[in-house]
Amino acid sequence: LCAVQSSGGASGNSLTDSTNYSRGPYFDTNASKNVTALLGKTAYLNCRVKNLANRTVSWVRHRDVHLLTVGRYTYTSDQRFRAIHQPHSEDWTLQIKYPQHRDSGIYECQVSSTPHLSHYIHLTVIEPDTEIVGGPELFIDRGSTINLTCVVRHSPEPPAYIYWNHNDAVST
């Protein structure tokens, strides 16, 4: 389903027949999904626009209604944000380097048609946390064997490695 919003705020349904597709731009929502990013790890918000023709794609941050990009140009002094677009591509990507929790929220991919079209992408910035099952303190007899299980929560992908600390000694 492709949700389209005009500047007047009304929502429309997806464009369903091929005659509508030839009239103007529309969003490919299958390639323009919400994003979950790890704190500090570069996030990419993608917006795929079909039949763009000579129109422009912009990114707006809703928290402060800040215009971030227009076309391939970036209009913010925050150098973590960058517009990415390859010639002849339908993808308009907002890159956010070193995302912080405050970057979480709604970002609008906007097409400069009349009325303008908008697709909203929600960015969630998360920080994984860990827990040792049975912790935080475990008591065992000297010389006994122990099996420690570390549970990692709120991670969109498995960690590449886990560091274990014991008496200021680190191992992987």
XYZ file of C-alpha atoms in Angstrom:
172
model
C 0.000 0.000 0.000
C 1.402 3.381 -0.987
C 0.194 6.174 1.261
C 0.367 9.585 -0.333
C -0.244 12.869 1.439
C -0.855 16.232 -0.138
C 0.133 19.533 1.426
C -3.445 19.836 2.651
C -2.922 16.877 4.971
C -5.365 14.409 3.404
C -4.253 10.813 2.931
C -4.856 8.961 -0.282
C -4.812 5.315 -1.194
C -2.192 3.576 -3.235
C -2.107 4.148 -6.944
C -3.389 0.913 -8.327
C -3.818 1.061 -12.057
C -1.106 1.610 -14.631
C -2.771 4.723 -16.061
C -2.184 6.498 -12.737
C 1.476 5.455 -12.754
C 2.102 7.278 -16.031
C 0.628 10.546 -14.713
C 3.115 11.394 -11.996
C 5.461 10.316 -9.254
C 4.667 7.718 -6.606
C 6.559 5.980 -3.821
C 7.708 2.374 -3.867
C 6.938 1.658 -0.229
C 8.504 -1.814 -0.444
C 11.887 -0.102 -0.819
C 11.119 2.768 1.580
C 10.744 1.186 5.006
C 11.127 2.268 8.623
C 14.676 1.945 9.944
C 16.144 0.703 13.216
C 19.752 1.805 13.689
C 22.372 1.111 16.307
C 23.549 4.069 18.362
C 26.637 5.477 16.636
C 26.385 3.236 13.537
C 25.541 4.975 10.235
C 21.838 4.860 9.346
C 20.427 4.937 5.807
C 16.826 6.030 5.189
C 15.823 5.128 1.653
C 13.035 6.645 -0.397
C 12.311 5.130 -3.816
C 10.343 7.392 -6.117
C 8.957 6.159 -9.433
C 8.167 8.495 -12.357
C 9.949 11.441 -10.749
C 10.596 13.204 -14.091
C 11.910 16.729 -13.447
C 10.673 16.955 -9.855
C 12.891 17.181 -6.778
C 13.102 14.950 -3.704
C 13.684 16.539 -0.296
C 14.147 15.161 3.225
C 12.544 16.940 6.193
C 13.040 16.073 9.888
C 9.663 16.340 11.606
C 10.915 16.964 15.164
C 11.839 20.549 14.276
C 10.479 20.738 10.680
C 14.072 21.128 9.506
C 14.767 20.909 5.770
C 17.740 18.535 5.576
C 18.244 17.953 1.859
C 16.940 19.049 -1.526
C 17.966 16.802 -4.385
C 21.617 15.893 -3.823
C 22.298 19.043 -1.777
C 22.396 19.090 2.011
C 20.850 22.117 3.744
C 21.839 21.569 7.352
C 24.964 22.577 9.222
C 24.927 19.163 10.948
C 27.563 17.352 8.918
C 26.257 13.947 10.001
C 23.476 14.285 7.396
C 24.065 13.691 3.697
C 21.897 13.168 0.609
C 22.851 10.191 -1.550
C 21.521 9.703 -5.069
C 23.093 7.930 -8.024
C 22.216 9.243 -11.505
C 19.391 7.267 -13.187
C 18.456 5.716 -9.843
C 15.002 5.917 -8.237
C 16.530 5.808 -4.734
C 16.992 8.965 -2.662
C 18.826 8.106 0.531
C 19.334 10.153 3.670
C 22.560 9.111 5.390
C 22.906 9.874 9.099
C 26.385 9.296 10.516
C 26.813 8.567 14.225
C 23.053 8.576 14.979
C 22.057 9.488 18.531
C 18.869 8.762 20.470
C 17.682 12.334 19.729
C 17.730 11.481 15.991
C 14.884 9.002 16.509
C 11.615 10.120 14.985
C 9.824 10.747 11.718
C 11.585 11.828 8.544
C 9.611 12.959 5.517
C 10.630 12.139 1.967
C 8.915 14.821 -0.078
C 8.402 15.147 -3.840
C 8.051 18.664 -5.277
C 4.869 17.987 -7.234
C 1.668 20.053 -6.977
C 0.386 19.225 -4.461
C 3.566 17.804 -2.941
C 3.702 14.083 -2.096
C 5.104 12.763 1.163
C 6.242 9.425 2.476
C 7.121 9.131 6.155
C 9.920 6.951 7.486
C 10.355 6.360 11.201
C 13.916 6.071 12.501
C 14.482 4.316 15.811
C 17.978 4.575 17.289
C 18.643 1.820 19.793
C 21.470 0.852 22.088
C 21.942 -2.846 22.779
C 22.125 -3.914 26.398
C 23.487 -7.090 27.909
C 22.727 -9.239 30.915
C 24.407 -12.274 32.422
C 21.682 -14.810 33.202
C 21.412 -15.190 36.988
C 23.525 -12.055 37.571
C 24.584 -9.529 38.567
C 26.414 -11.589 41.208
C 27.027 -15.325 41.077
C 28.699 -17.302 43.869
C 30.426 -20.608 43.111
C 32.842 -22.890 44.916
C 36.540 -22.488 44.110
C 37.576 -24.897 41.366
C 34.003 -25.439 40.160
C 33.045 -25.193 36.511
C 30.739 -22.341 35.579
C 28.740 -21.715 32.431
C 27.909 -18.039 31.874
C 25.217 -16.993 29.424
C 25.184 -13.445 28.082
C 21.868 -12.221 26.666
C 22.023 -9.319 24.182
C 18.805 -7.319 23.772
C 17.784 -4.529 21.388
C 20.258 -5.374 18.664
C 18.996 -5.504 15.057
C 21.854 -7.843 14.144
C 23.970 -10.369 16.079
C 27.105 -8.794 17.558
C 30.376 -9.546 15.773
C 31.924 -10.399 19.144
C 31.286 -10.078 22.873
C 33.841 -8.876 25.416
C 33.940 -10.577 28.791
C 35.458 -8.683 31.732
C 36.708 -10.279 34.944
C 38.897 -8.440 37.450
C 39.857 -5.839 34.805
C 40.964 -8.587 32.390
C 39.212 -8.613 29.011
C 38.661 -11.633 26.750
C 36.476 -12.310 23.713
